[in-house]
Amino acid sequence: MHQQLLNNISYFIYLSDEEKEWVCNKFTAREYKKNDYFLREGQVCREVGFIKKGLVRYVVSNDNGEEQTVDFNKELEYTCNYASFLDKSPSRTAIQFIEDATVLVISYDDLQDFYTHLAEGQKFGRLICEFLYVEAIKKVTSLYTSQPEQRYLQFLDAYSDLLPRLPQYYISSYVGVQPPSLSRIRKRLAK
């Protein structure tokens, strides 16, 4: 059940057999159905999830109540609203399952223990935070500097394997255009 998680962590740091057992005891398996929420807007994020199976989208709502998809996570990736998780503030982002999913979950307190209990736990936390920071800067920069066609190409570069699994309206929302505009972008790029 936990082998994929252990492989992921072991990619970043060394885990002894005792540490592997400790990790397996701290991450709990949960099942989610399509359209369930890992986190709703306004809730405080109190857990990090490692996705064994399934797909999530990160959703924000504007003042008119319109939803915009701002990110995705898939198998072998972590899901969490890290800002809410770290400072215990209400989340402005919802995390919704697009497919039925199996997720291994660890609480905030257990993750803090992870950092201190594992010999290289702090290193793991730092490497993950550095990765998330770089990804966040890329996304923010893209929103301010890239045209929709370029954002779609960036989406394809990052998530091409998800195309068959995502409805077009989630992709168009992520790119920041209406579905008909996304269709025109796709047609132009197909030429």
mmCIF file with all atom_site columns, C-alpha atoms in Angstrom:
data_model
loop_
_atom_site.group_PDB
_atom_site.id
_atom_site.type_symbol
_atom_site.label_atom_id
_atom_site.label_alt_id
_atom_site.label_comp_id
_atom_site.label_asym_id
_atom_site.label_entity_id
_atom_site.label_seq_id
_atom_site.pdbx_PDB_ins_code
_atom_site.Cartn_x
_atom_site.Cartn_y
_atom_site.Cartn_z
_atom_site.occupancy
_atom_site.B_iso_or_equiv
_atom_site.pdbx_formal_charge
_atom_site.auth_seq_id
_atom_site.auth_comp_id
_atom_site.auth_asym_id
_atom_site.auth_atom_id
_atom_site.pdbx_PDB_model_num
ATOM 1   C CA . MET A 1 1   ? 0.000   0.000  0.000   1.00 0.00 ? 1   MET A CA 1
ATOM 2   C CA . HIS A 1 2   ? 2.766   2.478  0.904   1.00 0.00 ? 2   HIS A CA 1
ATOM 3   C CA . GLN A 1 3   ? 5.520   1.392  -1.507  1.00 0.00 ? 3   GLN A CA 1
ATOM 4   C CA . GLN A 1 4   ? 4.960   4.230  -3.990  1.00 0.00 ? 4   GLN A CA 1
ATOM 5   C CA . LEU A 1 5   ? 5.152   6.763  -1.149  1.00 0.00 ? 5   LEU A CA 1
ATOM 6   C CA . LEU A 1 6   ? 8.334   5.183  0.201   1.00 0.00 ? 6   LEU A CA 1
ATOM 7   C CA . ASN A 1 7   ? 9.845   5.225  -3.317  1.00 0.00 ? 7   ASN A CA 1
ATOM 8   C CA . ASN A 1 8   ? 8.945   8.901  -3.665  1.00 0.00 ? 8   ASN A CA 1
ATOM 9   C CA . ILE A 1 9   ? 10.485  9.883  -0.329  1.00 0.00 ? 9   ILE A CA 1
ATOM 10  C CA . SER A 1 10  ? 13.542  7.700  -1.026  1.00 0.00 ? 10  SER A CA 1
ATOM 11  C CA . TYR A 1 11  ? 14.113  9.617  -4.249  1.00 0.00 ? 11  TYR A CA 1
ATOM 12  C CA . PHE A 1 12  ? 14.912  12.663 -2.094  1.00 0.00 ? 12  PHE A CA 1
ATOM 13  C CA . ILE A 1 13  ? 16.405  11.158 1.061   1.00 0.00 ? 13  ILE A CA 1
ATOM 14  C CA . TYR A 1 14  ? 17.703  7.889  2.495   1.00 0.00 ? 14  TYR A CA 1
ATOM 15  C CA . LEU A 1 15  ? 15.214  5.923  4.639   1.00 0.00 ? 15  LEU A CA 1
ATOM 16  C CA . SER A 1 16  ? 16.289  3.172  7.018   1.00 0.00 ? 16  SER A CA 1
ATOM 17  C CA . ASP A 1 17  ? 14.004  0.163  7.488   1.00 0.00 ? 17  ASP A CA 1
ATOM 18  C CA . GLU A 1 18  ? 12.884  1.575  10.854  1.00 0.00 ? 18  GLU A CA 1
ATOM 19  C CA . GLU A 1 19  ? 12.099  4.929  9.222   1.00 0.00 ? 19  GLU A CA 1
ATOM 20  C CA . LYS A 1 20  ? 10.120  3.221  6.441   1.00 0.00 ? 20  LYS A CA 1
ATOM 21  C CA . GLU A 1 21  ? 7.996   1.472  9.044   1.00 0.00 ? 21  GLU A CA 1
ATOM 22  C CA . TRP A 1 22  ? 7.505   4.754  10.904  1.00 0.00 ? 22  TRP A CA 1
ATOM 23  C CA . VAL A 1 23  ? 6.370   6.486  7.682   1.00 0.00 ? 23  VAL A CA 1
ATOM 24  C CA . CYS A 1 24  ? 3.902   3.681  6.915   1.00 0.00 ? 24  CYS A CA 1
ATOM 25  C CA . ASN A 1 25  ? 2.379   4.074  10.377  1.00 0.00 ? 25  ASN A CA 1
ATOM 26  C CA . LYS A 1 26  ? 1.922   7.847  9.988   1.00 0.00 ? 26  LYS A CA 1
ATOM 27  C CA . PHE A 1 27  ? 0.319   7.942  6.519   1.00 0.00 ? 27  PHE A CA 1
ATOM 28  C CA . THR A 1 28  ? -3.286  6.717  6.526   1.00 0.00 ? 28  THR A CA 1
ATOM 29  C CA . ALA A 1 29  ? -5.091  5.515  3.381   1.00 0.00 ? 29  ALA A CA 1
ATOM 30  C CA . ARG A 1 30  ? -8.340  7.237  2.412   1.00 0.00 ? 30  ARG A CA 1
ATOM 31  C CA . GLU A 1 31  ? -10.713 6.661  -0.477  1.00 0.00 ? 31  GLU A CA 1
ATOM 32  C CA . TYR A 1 32  ? -12.432 9.551  -2.244  1.00 0.00 ? 32  TYR A CA 1
ATOM 33  C CA . LYS A 1 33  ? -15.123 9.600  -4.920  1.00 0.00 ? 33  LYS A CA 1
ATOM 34  C CA . LYS A 1 34  ? -15.185 11.812 -7.985  1.00 0.00 ? 34  LYS A CA 1
ATOM 35  C CA . ASN A 1 35  ? -16.280 15.359 -6.990  1.00 0.00 ? 35  ASN A CA 1
ATOM 36  C CA . ASP A 1 36  ? -15.396 14.838 -3.298  1.00 0.00 ? 36  ASP A CA 1
ATOM 37  C CA . TYR A 1 37  ? -13.225 17.501 -1.722  1.00 0.00 ? 37  TYR A CA 1
ATOM 38  C CA . PHE A 1 38  ? -9.863  17.056 -0.062  1.00 0.00 ? 38  PHE A CA 1
ATOM 39  C CA . LEU A 1 39  ? -10.253 20.666 1.085   1.00 0.00 ? 39  LEU A CA 1
ATOM 40  C CA . ARG A 1 40  ? -13.093 23.156 0.725   1.00 0.00 ? 40  ARG A CA 1
ATOM 41  C CA . GLU A 1 41  ? -12.654 26.890 0.355   1.00 0.00 ? 41  GLU A CA 1
ATOM 42  C CA . GLY A 1 42  ? -12.708 28.502 3.811   1.00 0.00 ? 42  GLY A CA 1
ATOM 43  C CA . GLN A 1 43  ? -11.446 25.398 5.644   1.00 0.00 ? 43  GLN A CA 1
ATOM 44  C CA . VAL A 1 44  ? -8.014  25.231 7.237   1.00 0.00 ? 44  VAL A CA 1
ATOM 45  C CA . CYS A 1 45  ? -5.830  22.622 5.547   1.00 0.00 ? 45  CYS A CA 1
ATOM 46  C CA . ARG A 1 46  ? -4.671  20.215 8.250   1.00 0.00 ? 46  ARG A CA 1
ATOM 47  C CA . GLU A 1 47  ? -3.264  17.378 6.129   1.00 0.00 ? 47  GLU A CA 1
ATOM 48  C CA . VAL A 1 48  ? -0.970  16.597 3.238   1.00 0.00 ? 48  VAL A CA 1
ATOM 49  C CA . GLY A 1 49  ? -1.992  13.839 0.860   1.00 0.00 ? 49  GLY A CA 1
ATOM 50  C CA . PHE A 1 50  ? 0.093   11.618 -1.394  1.00 0.00 ? 50  PHE A CA 1
ATOM 51  C CA . ILE A 1 51  ? -2.038  10.558 -4.359  1.00 0.00 ? 51  ILE A CA 1
ATOM 52  C CA . LYS A 1 52  ? -1.746  6.831  -5.047  1.00 0.00 ? 52  LYS A CA 1
ATOM 53  C CA . LYS A 1 53  ? -4.580  6.825  -7.568  1.00 0.00 ? 53  LYS A CA 1
ATOM 54  C CA . GLY A 1 54  ? -6.685  9.657  -8.976  1.00 0.00 ? 54  GLY A CA 1
ATOM 55  C CA . LEU A 1 55  ? -6.578  13.258 -10.000 1.00 0.00 ? 55  LEU A CA 1
ATOM 56  C CA . VAL A 1 56  ? -7.370  16.542 -8.231  1.00 0.00 ? 56  VAL A CA 1
ATOM 57  C CA . ARG A 1 57  ? -7.887  20.095 -9.334  1.00 0.00 ? 57  ARG A CA 1
ATOM 58  C CA . TYR A 1 58  ? -7.262  23.265 -7.350  1.00 0.00 ? 58  TYR A CA 1
ATOM 59  C CA . VAL A 1 59  ? -10.161 25.694 -7.647  1.00 0.00 ? 59  VAL A CA 1
ATOM 60  C CA . VAL A 1 60  ? -10.572 29.339 -6.677  1.00 0.00 ? 60  VAL A CA 1
ATOM 61  C CA . SER A 1 61  ? -13.804 31.312 -6.903  1.00 0.00 ? 61  SER A CA 1
ATOM 62  C CA . ASN A 1 62  ? -13.913 34.957 -7.921  1.00 0.00 ? 62  ASN A CA 1
ATOM 63  C CA . ASP A 1 63  ? -16.241 37.562 -6.415  1.00 0.00 ? 63  ASP A CA 1
ATOM 64  C CA . ASN A 1 64  ? -19.003 36.506 -8.837  1.00 0.00 ? 64  ASN A CA 1
ATOM 65  C CA . GLY A 1 65  ? -18.773 32.894 -7.653  1.00 0.00 ? 65  GLY A CA 1
ATOM 66  C CA . GLU A 1 66  ? -17.209 31.723 -10.926 1.00 0.00 ? 66  GLU A CA 1
ATOM 67  C CA . GLU A 1 67  ? -14.682 28.925 -10.488 1.00 0.00 ? 67  GLU A CA 1
ATOM 68  C CA . GLN A 1 68  ? -11.227 28.913 -12.014 1.00 0.00 ? 68  GLN A CA 1
ATOM 69  C CA . THR A 1 69  ? -9.009  25.852 -12.088 1.00 0.00 ? 69  THR A CA 1
ATOM 70  C CA . VAL A 1 70  ? -5.495  26.904 -11.090 1.00 0.00 ? 70  VAL A CA 1
ATOM 71  C CA . ASP A 1 71  ? -3.638  23.609 -10.849 1.00 0.00 ? 71  ASP A CA 1
ATOM 72  C CA . PHE A 1 72  ? -3.790  19.815 -10.960 1.00 0.00 ? 72  PHE A CA 1
ATOM 73  C CA . ASN A 1 73  ? -2.133  16.942 -9.103  1.00 0.00 ? 73  ASN A CA 1
ATOM 74  C CA . LYS A 1 74  ? -2.054  13.307 -10.154 1.00 0.00 ? 74  LYS A CA 1
ATOM 75  C CA . GLU A 1 75  ? -0.693  9.963  -9.045  1.00 0.00 ? 75  GLU A CA 1
ATOM 76  C CA . LEU A 1 76  ? 2.628   10.023 -7.199  1.00 0.00 ? 76  LEU A CA 1
ATOM 77  C CA . GLU A 1 77  ? 2.240   13.719 -6.338  1.00 0.00 ? 77  GLU A CA 1
ATOM 78  C CA . TYR A 1 78  ? 1.336   15.456 -3.105  1.00 0.00 ? 78  TYR A CA 1
ATOM 79  C CA . THR A 1 79  ? -1.785  17.532 -2.596  1.00 0.00 ? 79  THR A CA 1
ATOM 80  C CA . CYS A 1 80  ? -2.277  20.259 -0.024  1.00 0.00 ? 80  CYS A CA 1
ATOM 81  C CA . ASN A 1 81  ? -2.895  23.987 0.262   1.00 0.00 ? 81  ASN A CA 1
ATOM 82  C CA . TYR A 1 82  ? 0.526   24.677 1.747   1.00 0.00 ? 82  TYR A CA 1
ATOM 83  C CA . ALA A 1 83  ? -0.169  28.286 2.710   1.00 0.00 ? 83  ALA A CA 1
ATOM 84  C CA . SER A 1 84  ? -3.226  27.275 4.745   1.00 0.00 ? 84  SER A CA 1
ATOM 85  C CA . PHE A 1 85  ? -1.396  24.214 6.078   1.00 0.00 ? 85  PHE A CA 1
ATOM 86  C CA . LEU A 1 86  ? 1.604   26.180 7.303   1.00 0.00 ? 86  LEU A CA 1
ATOM 87  C CA . ASP A 1 87  ? -0.060  29.243 8.827   1.00 0.00 ? 87  ASP A CA 1
ATOM 88  C CA . LYS A 1 88  ? -3.413  27.614 9.664   1.00 0.00 ? 88  LYS A CA 1
ATOM 89  C CA . SER A 1 89  ? -5.370  30.246 7.735   1.00 0.00 ? 89  SER A CA 1
ATOM 90  C CA . PRO A 1 90  ? -8.656  29.583 5.922   1.00 0.00 ? 90  PRO A CA 1
ATOM 91  C CA . SER A 1 91  ? -7.977  28.342 2.414   1.00 0.00 ? 91  SER A CA 1
ATOM 92  C CA . ARG A 1 92  ? -9.017  30.459 -0.551  1.00 0.00 ? 92  ARG A CA 1
ATOM 93  C CA . THR A 1 93  ? -8.525  27.370 -2.699  1.00 0.00 ? 93  THR A CA 1
ATOM 94  C CA . ALA A 1 94  ? -10.606 24.203 -2.836  1.00 0.00 ? 94  ALA A CA 1
ATOM 95  C CA . ILE A 1 95  ? -9.060  20.863 -3.771  1.00 0.00 ? 95  ILE A CA 1
ATOM 96  C CA . GLN A 1 96  ? -11.562 18.655 -5.592  1.00 0.00 ? 96  GLN A CA 1
ATOM 97  C CA . PHE A 1 97  ? -11.221 15.128 -6.931  1.00 0.00 ? 97  PHE A CA 1
ATOM 98  C CA . ILE A 1 98  ? -11.820 14.776 -10.667 1.00 0.00 ? 98  ILE A CA 1
ATOM 99  C CA . GLU A 1 99  ? -11.706 10.971 -10.393 1.00 0.00 ? 99  GLU A CA 1
ATOM 100 C CA . ASP A 1 100 ? -12.169 8.354  -7.703  1.00 0.00 ? 100 ASP A CA 1
ATOM 101 C CA . ALA A 1 101 ? -8.958  8.387  -5.694  1.00 0.00 ? 101 ALA A CA 1
ATOM 102 C CA . THR A 1 102 ? -6.829  6.685  -3.075  1.00 0.00 ? 102 THR A CA 1
ATOM 103 C CA . VAL A 1 103 ? -4.727  9.079  -1.015  1.00 0.00 ? 103 VAL A CA 1
ATOM 104 C CA . LEU A 1 104 ? -2.228  8.496  1.784   1.00 0.00 ? 104 LEU A CA 1
ATOM 105 C CA . VAL A 1 105 ? -2.720  11.290 4.322   1.00 0.00 ? 105 VAL A CA 1
ATOM 106 C CA . ILE A 1 106 ? -0.513  12.695 7.085   1.00 0.00 ? 106 ILE A CA 1
ATOM 107 C CA . SER A 1 107 ? -1.561  15.332 9.628   1.00 0.00 ? 107 SER A CA 1
ATOM 108 C CA . TYR A 1 108 ? 0.280   18.567 10.339  1.00 0.00 ? 108 TYR A CA 1
ATOM 109 C CA . ASP A 1 109 ? 1.532   17.307 13.717  1.00 0.00 ? 109 ASP A CA 1
ATOM 110 C CA . ASP A 1 110 ? 2.717   13.996 12.274  1.00 0.00 ? 110 ASP A CA 1
ATOM 111 C CA . LEU A 1 111 ? 4.515   15.809 9.464   1.00 0.00 ? 111 LEU A CA 1
ATOM 112 C CA . GLN A 1 112 ? 6.345   17.915 12.039  1.00 0.00 ? 112 GLN A CA 1
ATOM 113 C CA . ASP A 1 113 ? 7.360   14.650 13.732  1.00 0.00 ? 113 ASP A CA 1
ATOM 114 C CA . PHE A 1 114 ? 8.457   13.342 10.308  1.00 0.00 ? 114 PHE A CA 1
ATOM 115 C CA . TYR A 1 115 ? 10.900  16.250 10.024  1.00 0.00 ? 115 TYR A CA 1
ATOM 116 C CA . THR A 1 116 ? 12.459  15.506 13.406  1.00 0.00 ? 116 THR A CA 1
ATOM 117 C CA . HIS A 1 117 ? 12.127  11.699 13.617  1.00 0.00 ? 117 HIS A CA 1
ATOM 118 C CA . LEU A 1 118 ? 13.746  10.899 10.265  1.00 0.00 ? 118 LEU A CA 1
ATOM 119 C CA . ALA A 1 119 ? 17.483  11.513 10.043  1.00 0.00 ? 119 ALA A CA 1
ATOM 120 C CA . GLU A 1 120 ? 17.019  13.431 6.776   1.00 0.00 ? 120 GLU A CA 1
ATOM 121 C CA . GLY A 1 121 ? 13.453  14.609 7.426   1.00 0.00 ? 121 GLY A CA 1
ATOM 122 C CA . GLN A 1 122 ? 14.386  18.298 7.465   1.00 0.00 ? 122 GLN A CA 1
ATOM 123 C CA . LYS A 1 123 ? 16.222  17.878 4.163   1.00 0.00 ? 123 LYS A CA 1
ATOM 124 C CA . PHE A 1 124 ? 13.114  16.309 2.607   1.00 0.00 ? 124 PHE A CA 1
ATOM 125 C CA . GLY A 1 125 ? 10.960  19.226 3.783   1.00 0.00 ? 125 GLY A CA 1
ATOM 126 C CA . ARG A 1 126 ? 13.420  21.769 2.409   1.00 0.00 ? 126 ARG A CA 1
ATOM 127 C CA . LEU A 1 127 ? 13.651  20.063 -0.991  1.00 0.00 ? 127 LEU A CA 1
ATOM 128 C CA . ILE A 1 128 ? 9.869   19.856 -1.329  1.00 0.00 ? 128 ILE A CA 1
ATOM 129 C CA . CYS A 1 129 ? 9.473   23.527 -0.325  1.00 0.00 ? 129 CYS A CA 1
ATOM 130 C CA . GLU A 1 130 ? 12.125  24.598 -2.829  1.00 0.00 ? 130 GLU A CA 1
ATOM 131 C CA . PHE A 1 131 ? 10.345  22.657 -5.575  1.00 0.00 ? 131 PHE A CA 1
ATOM 132 C CA . LEU A 1 132 ? 6.960   24.187 -4.680  1.00 0.00 ? 132 LEU A CA 1
ATOM 133 C CA . TYR A 1 133 ? 8.433   27.685 -4.570  1.00 0.00 ? 133 TYR A CA 1
ATOM 134 C CA . VAL A 1 134 ? 9.968   27.379 -8.040  1.00 0.00 ? 134 VAL A CA 1
ATOM 135 C CA . GLU A 1 135 ? 6.702   25.992 -9.473  1.00 0.00 ? 135 GLU A CA 1
ATOM 136 C CA . ALA A 1 136 ? 4.663   28.799 -7.876  1.00 0.00 ? 136 ALA A CA 1
ATOM 137 C CA . ILE A 1 137 ? 6.963   31.486 -9.289  1.00 0.00 ? 137 ILE A CA 1
ATOM 138 C CA . LYS A 1 138 ? 6.721   29.954 -12.767 1.00 0.00 ? 138 LYS A CA 1
ATOM 139 C CA . LYS A 1 139 ? 2.916   29.933 -12.608 1.00 0.00 ? 139 LYS A CA 1
ATOM 140 C CA . VAL A 1 140 ? 2.606   33.495 -11.332 1.00 0.00 ? 140 VAL A CA 1
ATOM 141 C CA . THR A 1 141 ? 5.078   34.743 -13.936 1.00 0.00 ? 141 THR A CA 1
ATOM 142 C CA . SER A 1 142 ? 3.153   32.943 -16.678 1.00 0.00 ? 142 SER A CA 1
ATOM 143 C CA . LEU A 1 143 ? -0.114  34.594 -15.624 1.00 0.00 ? 143 LEU A CA 1
ATOM 144 C CA . TYR A 1 144 ? 1.432   38.034 -16.038 1.00 0.00 ? 144 TYR A CA 1
ATOM 145 C CA . THR A 1 145 ? 3.616   37.491 -19.080 1.00 0.00 ? 145 THR A CA 1
ATOM 146 C CA . SER A 1 146 ? 2.136   34.737 -21.262 1.00 0.00 ? 146 SER A CA 1
ATOM 147 C CA . GLN A 1 147 ? -0.700  34.914 -23.752 1.00 0.00 ? 147 GLN A CA 1
ATOM 148 C CA . PRO A 1 148 ? -3.366  32.159 -23.597 1.00 0.00 ? 148 PRO A CA 1
ATOM 149 C CA . GLU A 1 149 ? -1.760  30.207 -26.438 1.00 0.00 ? 149 GLU A CA 1
ATOM 150 C CA . GLN A 1 150 ? 1.560   30.152 -24.595 1.00 0.00 ? 150 GLN A CA 1
ATOM 151 C CA . ARG A 1 151 ? -0.188  29.114 -21.345 1.00 0.00 ? 151 ARG A CA 1
ATOM 152 C CA . TYR A 1 152 ? -1.855  26.250 -23.245 1.00 0.00 ? 152 TYR A CA 1
ATOM 153 C CA . LEU A 1 153 ? 1.540   25.136 -24.551 1.00 0.00 ? 153 LEU A CA 1
ATOM 154 C CA . GLN A 1 154 ? 2.878   25.279 -20.986 1.00 0.00 ? 154 GLN A CA 1
ATOM 155 C CA . PHE A 1 155 ? -0.118  23.204 -19.873 1.00 0.00 ? 155 PHE A CA 1
ATOM 156 C CA . LEU A 1 156 ? 0.691   20.619 -22.570 1.00 0.00 ? 156 LEU A CA 1
ATOM 157 C CA . ASP A 1 157 ? 4.317   20.568 -21.481 1.00 0.00 ? 157 ASP A CA 1
ATOM 158 C CA . ALA A 1 158 ? 3.397   19.978 -17.837 1.00 0.00 ? 158 ALA A CA 1
ATOM 159 C CA . TYR A 1 159 ? 0.225   17.907 -18.149 1.00 0.00 ? 159 TYR A CA 1
ATOM 160 C CA . SER A 1 160 ? 0.039   16.298 -21.603 1.00 0.00 ? 160 SER A CA 1
ATOM 161 C CA . ASP A 1 161 ? -0.549  12.910 -19.980 1.00 0.00 ? 161 ASP A CA 1
ATOM 162 C CA . LEU A 1 162 ? -3.715  14.305 -18.379 1.00 0.00 ? 162 LEU A CA 1
ATOM 163 C CA . LEU A 1 163 ? -5.438  15.395 -21.610 1.00 0.00 ? 163 LEU A CA 1
ATOM 164 C CA . PRO A 1 164 ? -7.625  12.282 -21.916 1.00 0.00 ? 164 PRO A CA 1
ATOM 165 C CA . ARG A 1 165 ? -8.588  12.543 -18.231 1.00 0.00 ? 165 ARG A CA 1
ATOM 166 C CA . LEU A 1 166 ? -9.621  16.215 -18.121 1.00 0.00 ? 166 LEU A CA 1
ATOM 167 C CA . PRO A 1 167 ? -12.792 17.869 -19.411 1.00 0.00 ? 167 PRO A CA 1
ATOM 168 C CA . GLN A 1 168 ? -12.062 20.695 -21.840 1.00 0.00 ? 168 GLN A CA 1
ATOM 169 C CA . TYR A 1 169 ? -13.706 23.263 -19.544 1.00 0.00 ? 169 TYR A CA 1
ATOM 170 C CA . TYR A 1 170 ? -11.147 22.483 -16.787 1.00 0.00 ? 170 TYR A CA 1
ATOM 171 C CA . ILE A 1 171 ? -8.322  22.958 -19.281 1.00 0.00 ? 171 ILE A CA 1
ATOM 172 C CA . SER A 1 172 ? -9.782  26.202 -20.625 1.00 0.00 ? 172 SER A CA 1
ATOM 173 C CA . SER A 1 173 ? -10.284 27.447 -17.068 1.00 0.00 ? 173 SER A CA 1
ATOM 174 C CA . TYR A 1 174 ? -6.647  26.635 -16.257 1.00 0.00 ? 174 TYR A CA 1
ATOM 175 C CA . VAL A 1 175 ? -5.451  28.435 -19.388 1.00 0.00 ? 175 VAL A CA 1
ATOM 176 C CA . GLY A 1 176 ? -7.729  31.396 -18.577 1.00 0.00 ? 176 GLY A CA 1
ATOM 177 C CA . VAL A 1 177 ? -10.021 31.333 -21.617 1.00 0.00 ? 177 VAL A CA 1
ATOM 178 C CA . GLN A 1 178 ? -13.538 30.190 -22.479 1.00 0.00 ? 178 GLN A CA 1
ATOM 179 C CA . PRO A 1 179 ? -13.910 26.712 -24.084 1.00 0.00 ? 179 PRO A CA 1
ATOM 180 C CA . PRO A 1 180 ? -14.556 28.126 -27.609 1.00 0.00 ? 180 PRO A CA 1
ATOM 181 C CA . SER A 1 181 ? -11.319 30.132 -27.385 1.00 0.00 ? 181 SER A CA 1
ATOM 182 C CA . LEU A 1 182 ? -9.428  27.007 -26.339 1.00 0.00 ? 182 LEU A CA 1
ATOM 183 C CA . SER A 1 183 ? -10.866 25.197 -29.379 1.00 0.00 ? 183 SER A CA 1
ATOM 184 C CA . ARG A 1 184 ? -9.547  27.993 -31.631 1.00 0.00 ? 184 ARG A CA 1
ATOM 185 C CA . ILE A 1 185 ? -6.112  27.796 -29.972 1.00 0.00 ? 185 ILE A CA 1
ATOM 186 C CA . ARG A 1 186 ? -6.032  24.032 -30.529 1.00 0.00 ? 186 ARG A CA 1
ATOM 187 C CA . LYS A 1 187 ? -7.001  24.452 -34.190 1.00 0.00 ? 187 LYS A CA 1
ATOM 188 C CA . ARG A 1 188 ? -4.266  27.062 -34.763 1.00 0.00 ? 188 ARG A CA 1
ATOM 189 C CA . LEU A 1 189 ? -1.659  24.834 -33.138 1.00 0.00 ? 189 LEU A CA 1
ATOM 190 C CA . ALA A 1 190 ? -2.775  21.786 -35.161 1.00 0.00 ? 190 ALA A CA 1
ATOM 191 C CA . LYS A 1 191 ? -1.952  23.527 -38.462 1.00 0.00 ? 191 LYS A CA 1
#
